[in-house]
Amino acid sequence: MRLLVCGGAGFIGSHFVRIRAREHGDEVTVLDKLTYAGREENLADVRDAAGFRFVHGAIEDADAVADAVEGADAIVNFAAETHVDRSIAEPDAFVRTHALGTYTLLEAARAAGVRYVQVSTDEVYGSIEEGTFTEESPLAPSSPYSATKAGADLLVLGYVHTYGMEALIVRGSNNYGPYQYPEKLIPLMVLNALHGDKLPVYGDGQQVRNWIHATDFARAIGHVLDHGVPGEVYNAGGPDECPNLDVVLRIIELTGGSDDLIEYVTDRPGHDRRYSLSSDKVRALGWEPRVRFHDGLAETVAWYRDNAAWWEPIRSGEYRAYYERHYGRALG
Ligand code: NAD
Ligand code: DAU
């Protein structure tokens, strides 16, 4: 296939590109704005793959999209602002990228008559104290991040209903693995623990997340692209749920740190208590997760330990300013 992958220089998108180019032999064009979270280095090992092309541009820029979509058989959209804390502090880019960007891509897919896959999140369902979300669960997003992602999902479904577009949505749970920007819980805690810095746990640390390895989520998206029914939504959740504090304690164990590093800080406003996804529908298409959280977390910690060249430039750049803005007061 010839794929246009939007946001392919980010964390999950780069895993997806690697799998599709290397294992499926797809010809991939990546369209990416290279925000603070996007890095061409994430694609270093696919740059020489047959048919690979990188286009620097935003999904809300119709000209850039028209250039990138040329010759594509399908569009897969990962491009997004993805950090909940940043959406609380500065929602502007979230609205623009998720609303205007998704609209621009849908128009391009409609004009080209190609299949469209929207990468979405379990956060559109809101928080669930008990039980598990299915694709039929109502949307009840609780942050600017999840509200704008839900808006994008509804726009996709509106295009399916109105224009009969061949579009599909995949909603994933919390991803982890190599190449994740260290603003997110796991890489942040790993790098802080390796440096002997404080580990800022929000509230009581008993919030539960449903962890999925990024390669498993990338494969689920590929499965939906190849075998999904147009117009349908598919959840793809990980095999294991875990409270945040247990994640942090395991990272301390894996890095040889001390529990004294833990610092309980003011909770995130509107913090969702628990996410849990039923993935029966995508499993019925033949997908299943391969990586258990216990093993995947150990491999991820080892990857960060061995790949300082990847994260050192990040820790000294924009990230440092963000970190001081966000955690400065709480961590002194
Ligand atoms: P990320 O922040 O690592 O990467 C996002 C990528 O999108 C970056 O390369 C960035 O440069 C690019 N981008 C941002 N705005 C853009 C724009 N306007 N135009 C073009 N490119 C733009 O994100 P991620 O964690 O890899 O998430 C990818 C997708 O998966 C997102 O849609 C996210 O909502 C979804 N998702 C993420 C998770 C998770 O746990 N990380 C879970 C479920 C779903
Ligand atoms: O559920 C899928 C979502 O998972 C994706 O759609 C988002 O793009 C992705 O960022 C992630 O959202 P979360 O808010 O769950 O992830 P984050 O890594 O920010 O936080 C995970 C949990 O850890 C959450 O309960 C908040 C907590 N946390 C996070 C940070 C950064 C802390 O306790 N301390 C921290 O410093």
PDB file of N, CA and C in Angstrom, residues 81-91 94-95 98 121-127 139-151 209 268-272 275:
ATOM      1  N   GLU A  81      -2.011  17.154  19.316  1.00  0.00           N
ATOM      2  CA  GLU A  81      -1.390  17.584  20.573  1.00  0.00           C
ATOM      3  C   GLU A  81      -1.851  16.536  21.576  1.00  0.00           C
ATOM      4  N   THR A  82      -0.918  15.970  22.348  1.00  0.00           N
ATOM      5  CA  THR A  82      -1.291  14.749  23.069  1.00  0.00           C
ATOM      6  C   THR A  82      -1.158  14.802  24.591  1.00  0.00           C
ATOM      7  N   HIS A  83      -0.701  15.942  25.138  1.00  0.00           N
ATOM      8  CA  HIS A  83      -0.480  15.915  26.589  1.00  0.00           C
ATOM      9  C   HIS A  83      -1.594  16.646  27.336  1.00  0.00           C
ATOM     10  N   VAL A  84      -2.292  15.918  28.191  1.00  0.00           N
ATOM     11  CA  VAL A  84      -3.443  16.456  28.924  1.00  0.00           C
ATOM     12  C   VAL A  84      -3.057  17.694  29.741  1.00  0.00           C
ATOM     13  N   ASP A  85      -1.914  17.647  30.438  1.00  0.00           N
ATOM     14  CA  ASP A  85      -1.513  18.802  31.271  1.00  0.00           C
ATOM     15  C   ASP A  85      -1.314  20.055  30.421  1.00  0.00           C
ATOM     16  N   ARG A  86      -0.728  19.887  29.241  1.00  0.00           N
ATOM     17  CA  ARG A  86      -0.527  21.058  28.368  1.00  0.00           C
ATOM     18  C   ARG A  86      -1.881  21.568  27.864  1.00  0.00           C
ATOM     19  N   SER A  87      -2.846  20.668  27.657  1.00  0.00           N
ATOM     20  CA  SER A  87      -4.169  21.102  27.169  1.00  0.00           C
ATOM     21  C   SER A  87      -4.887  21.925  28.227  1.00  0.00           C
ATOM     22  N   ILE A  88      -4.581  21.671  29.489  1.00  0.00           N
ATOM     23  CA  ILE A  88      -5.205  22.427  30.582  1.00  0.00           C
ATOM     24  C   ILE A  88      -4.589  23.826  30.650  1.00  0.00           C
ATOM     25  N   ALA A  89      -3.277  23.899  30.425  1.00  0.00           N
ATOM     26  CA  ALA A  89      -2.590  25.192  30.502  1.00  0.00           C
ATOM     27  C   ALA A  89      -2.795  26.028  29.242  1.00  0.00           C
ATOM     28  N   GLU A  90      -2.766  25.388  28.064  1.00  0.00           N
ATOM     29  CA  GLU A  90      -2.825  26.119  26.785  1.00  0.00           C
ATOM     30  C   GLU A  90      -3.604  25.313  25.744  1.00  0.00           C
ATOM     31  N   PRO A  91      -4.946  25.432  25.761  1.00  0.00           N
ATOM     32  CA  PRO A  91      -5.765  24.574  24.880  1.00  0.00           C
ATOM     33  C   PRO A  91      -5.734  24.952  23.398  1.00  0.00           C
ATOM     34  N   PHE A  94      -4.660  22.603  20.614  1.00  0.00           N
ATOM     35  CA  PHE A  94      -5.465  21.373  20.631  1.00  0.00           C
ATOM     36  C   PHE A  94      -6.717  21.558  19.777  1.00  0.00           C
ATOM     37  N   VAL A  95      -7.332  22.733  19.929  1.00  0.00           N
ATOM     38  CA  VAL A  95      -8.552  23.025  19.162  1.00  0.00           C
ATOM     39  C   VAL A  95      -8.203  23.092  17.675  1.00  0.00           C
ATOM     40  N   HIS A  98      -6.905  19.467  16.270  1.00  0.00           N
ATOM     41  CA  HIS A  98      -7.888  18.371  16.277  1.00  0.00           C
ATOM     42  C   HIS A  98      -9.120  18.715  15.450  1.00  0.00           C
ATOM     43  N   THR A 121      -8.573   8.030  21.213  1.00  0.00           N
ATOM     44  CA  THR A 121      -8.153   7.684  22.567  1.00  0.00           C
ATOM     45  C   THR A 121      -9.319   7.230  23.442  1.00  0.00           C
ATOM     46  N   ASP A 122      -9.013   6.398  24.432  1.00  0.00           N
ATOM     47  CA  ASP A 122     -10.052   5.983  25.396  1.00  0.00           C
ATOM     48  C   ASP A 122     -10.549   7.163  26.225  1.00  0.00           C
ATOM     49  N   GLU A 123      -9.775   8.268  26.238  1.00  0.00           N
ATOM     50  CA  GLU A 123     -10.170   9.415  27.070  1.00  0.00           C
ATOM     51  C   GLU A 123     -11.460  10.063  26.589  1.00  0.00           C
ATOM     52  N   VAL A 124     -11.891   9.773  25.347  1.00  0.00           N
ATOM     53  CA  VAL A 124     -13.150  10.364  24.866  1.00  0.00           C
ATOM     54  C   VAL A 124     -14.340   9.828  25.652  1.00  0.00           C
ATOM     55  N   TYR A 125     -14.190   8.653  26.304  1.00  0.00           N
ATOM     56  CA  TYR A 125     -15.292   8.076  27.095  1.00  0.00           C
ATOM     57  C   TYR A 125     -15.337   8.642  28.511  1.00  0.00           C
ATOM     58  N   GLY A 126     -14.313   9.377  28.913  1.00  0.00           N
ATOM     59  CA  GLY A 126     -14.245   9.875  30.289  1.00  0.00           C
ATOM     60  C   GLY A 126     -13.713   8.804  31.222  1.00  0.00           C
ATOM     61  N   SER A 127     -14.068   8.921  32.509  1.00  0.00           N
ATOM     62  CA  SER A 127     -13.518   8.047  33.542  1.00  0.00           C
ATOM     63  C   SER A 127     -14.524   6.956  33.890  1.00  0.00           C
ATOM     64  N   LEU A 139     -19.841   9.215  24.795  1.00  0.00           N
ATOM     65  CA  LEU A 139     -18.645  10.060  24.906  1.00  0.00           C
ATOM     66  C   LEU A 139     -18.858  11.055  26.049  1.00  0.00           C
ATOM     67  N   ALA A 140     -17.892  11.138  26.960  1.00  0.00           N
ATOM     68  CA  ALA A 140     -17.987  12.068  28.094  1.00  0.00           C
ATOM     69  C   ALA A 140     -16.595  12.584  28.435  1.00  0.00           C
ATOM     70  N   PRO A 141     -15.947  13.280  27.488  1.00  0.00           N
ATOM     71  CA  PRO A 141     -14.561  13.708  27.720  1.00  0.00           C
ATOM     72  C   PRO A 141     -14.472  14.748  28.828  1.00  0.00           C
ATOM     73  N   SER A 142     -13.311  14.783  29.527  1.00  0.00           N
ATOM     74  CA  SER A 142     -13.239  15.696  30.667  1.00  0.00           C
ATOM     75  C   SER A 142     -12.109  16.711  30.617  1.00  0.00           C
ATOM     76  N   SER A 143     -11.282  16.733  29.582  1.00  0.00           N
ATOM     77  CA  SER A 143     -10.219  17.751  29.497  1.00  0.00           C
ATOM     78  C   SER A 143     -10.281  18.396  28.116  1.00  0.00           C
ATOM     79  N   PRO A 144      -9.621  19.538  27.942  1.00  0.00           N
ATOM     80  CA  PRO A 144      -9.568  20.100  26.585  1.00  0.00           C
ATOM     81  C   PRO A 144      -8.955  19.121  25.579  1.00  0.00           C
ATOM     82  N   TYR A 145      -7.973  18.318  26.030  1.00  0.00           N
ATOM     83  CA  TYR A 145      -7.400  17.301  25.125  1.00  0.00           C
ATOM     84  C   TYR A 145      -8.484  16.328  24.672  1.00  0.00           C
ATOM     85  N   SER A 146      -9.165  15.695  25.643  1.00  0.00           N
ATOM     86  CA  SER A 146     -10.100  14.631  25.255  1.00  0.00           C
ATOM     87  C   SER A 146     -11.347  15.199  24.581  1.00  0.00           C
ATOM     88  N   ALA A 147     -11.747  16.422  24.967  1.00  0.00           N
ATOM     89  CA  ALA A 147     -12.934  17.028  24.334  1.00  0.00           C
ATOM     90  C   ALA A 147     -12.668  17.308  22.856  1.00  0.00           C
ATOM     91  N   THR A 148     -11.463  17.800  22.553  1.00  0.00           N
ATOM     92  CA  THR A 148     -11.167  18.091  21.141  1.00  0.00           C
ATOM     93  C   THR A 148     -10.933  16.795  20.350  1.00  0.00           C
ATOM     94  N   LYS A 149     -10.400  15.760  21.008  1.00  0.00           N
ATOM     95  CA  LYS A 149     -10.270  14.461  20.330  1.00  0.00           C
ATOM     96  C   LYS A 149     -11.665  13.885  20.055  1.00  0.00           C
ATOM     97  N   ALA A 150     -12.586  14.036  21.009  1.00  0.00           N
ATOM     98  CA  ALA A 150     -13.952  13.538  20.799  1.00  0.00           C
ATOM     99  C   ALA A 150     -14.607  14.307  19.653  1.00  0.00           C
ATOM    100  N   GLY A 151     -14.354  15.634  19.601  1.00  0.00           N
ATOM    101  CA  GLY A 151     -14.893  16.448  18.511  1.00  0.00           C
ATOM    102  C   GLY A 151     -14.407  15.933  17.155  1.00  0.00           C
ATOM    103  N   ARG A 209      -4.563   3.257  34.959  1.00  0.00           N
ATOM    104  CA  ARG A 209      -4.474   3.340  33.506  1.00  0.00           C
ATOM    105  C   ARG A 209      -4.318   1.927  32.940  1.00  0.00           C
ATOM    106  N   ARG A 268      -3.952  16.831  39.212  1.00  0.00           N
ATOM    107  CA  ARG A 268      -4.337  17.429  37.919  1.00  0.00           C
ATOM    108  C   ARG A 268      -5.816  17.843  38.010  1.00  0.00           C
ATOM    109  N   PRO A 269      -6.185  19.073  37.591  1.00  0.00           N
ATOM    110  CA  PRO A 269      -7.601  19.451  37.625  1.00  0.00           C
ATOM    111  C   PRO A 269      -8.435  18.518  36.730  1.00  0.00           C
ATOM    112  N   GLY A 270      -9.587  18.083  37.244  1.00  0.00           N
ATOM    113  CA  GLY A 270     -10.486  17.232  36.450  1.00  0.00           C
ATOM    114  C   GLY A 270      -9.913  15.853  36.149  1.00  0.00           C
ATOM    115  N   HIS A 271      -8.968  15.399  36.972  1.00  0.00           N
ATOM    116  CA  HIS A 271      -8.222  14.158  36.717  1.00  0.00           C
ATOM    117  C   HIS A 271      -9.141  12.933  36.607  1.00  0.00           C
ATOM    118  N   ASP A 272      -9.089  12.219  35.488  1.00  0.00           N
ATOM    119  CA  ASP A 272      -9.869  10.987  35.323  1.00  0.00           C
ATOM    120  C   ASP A 272      -9.289   9.906  36.230  1.00  0.00           C
ATOM    121  N   TYR A 275      -9.263   4.438  33.501  1.00  0.00           N
ATOM    122  CA  TYR A 275      -9.637   4.089  32.125  1.00  0.00           C
ATOM    123  C   TYR A 275      -9.575   2.569  32.002  1.00  0.00           C
TER     124      TYR A 275
END
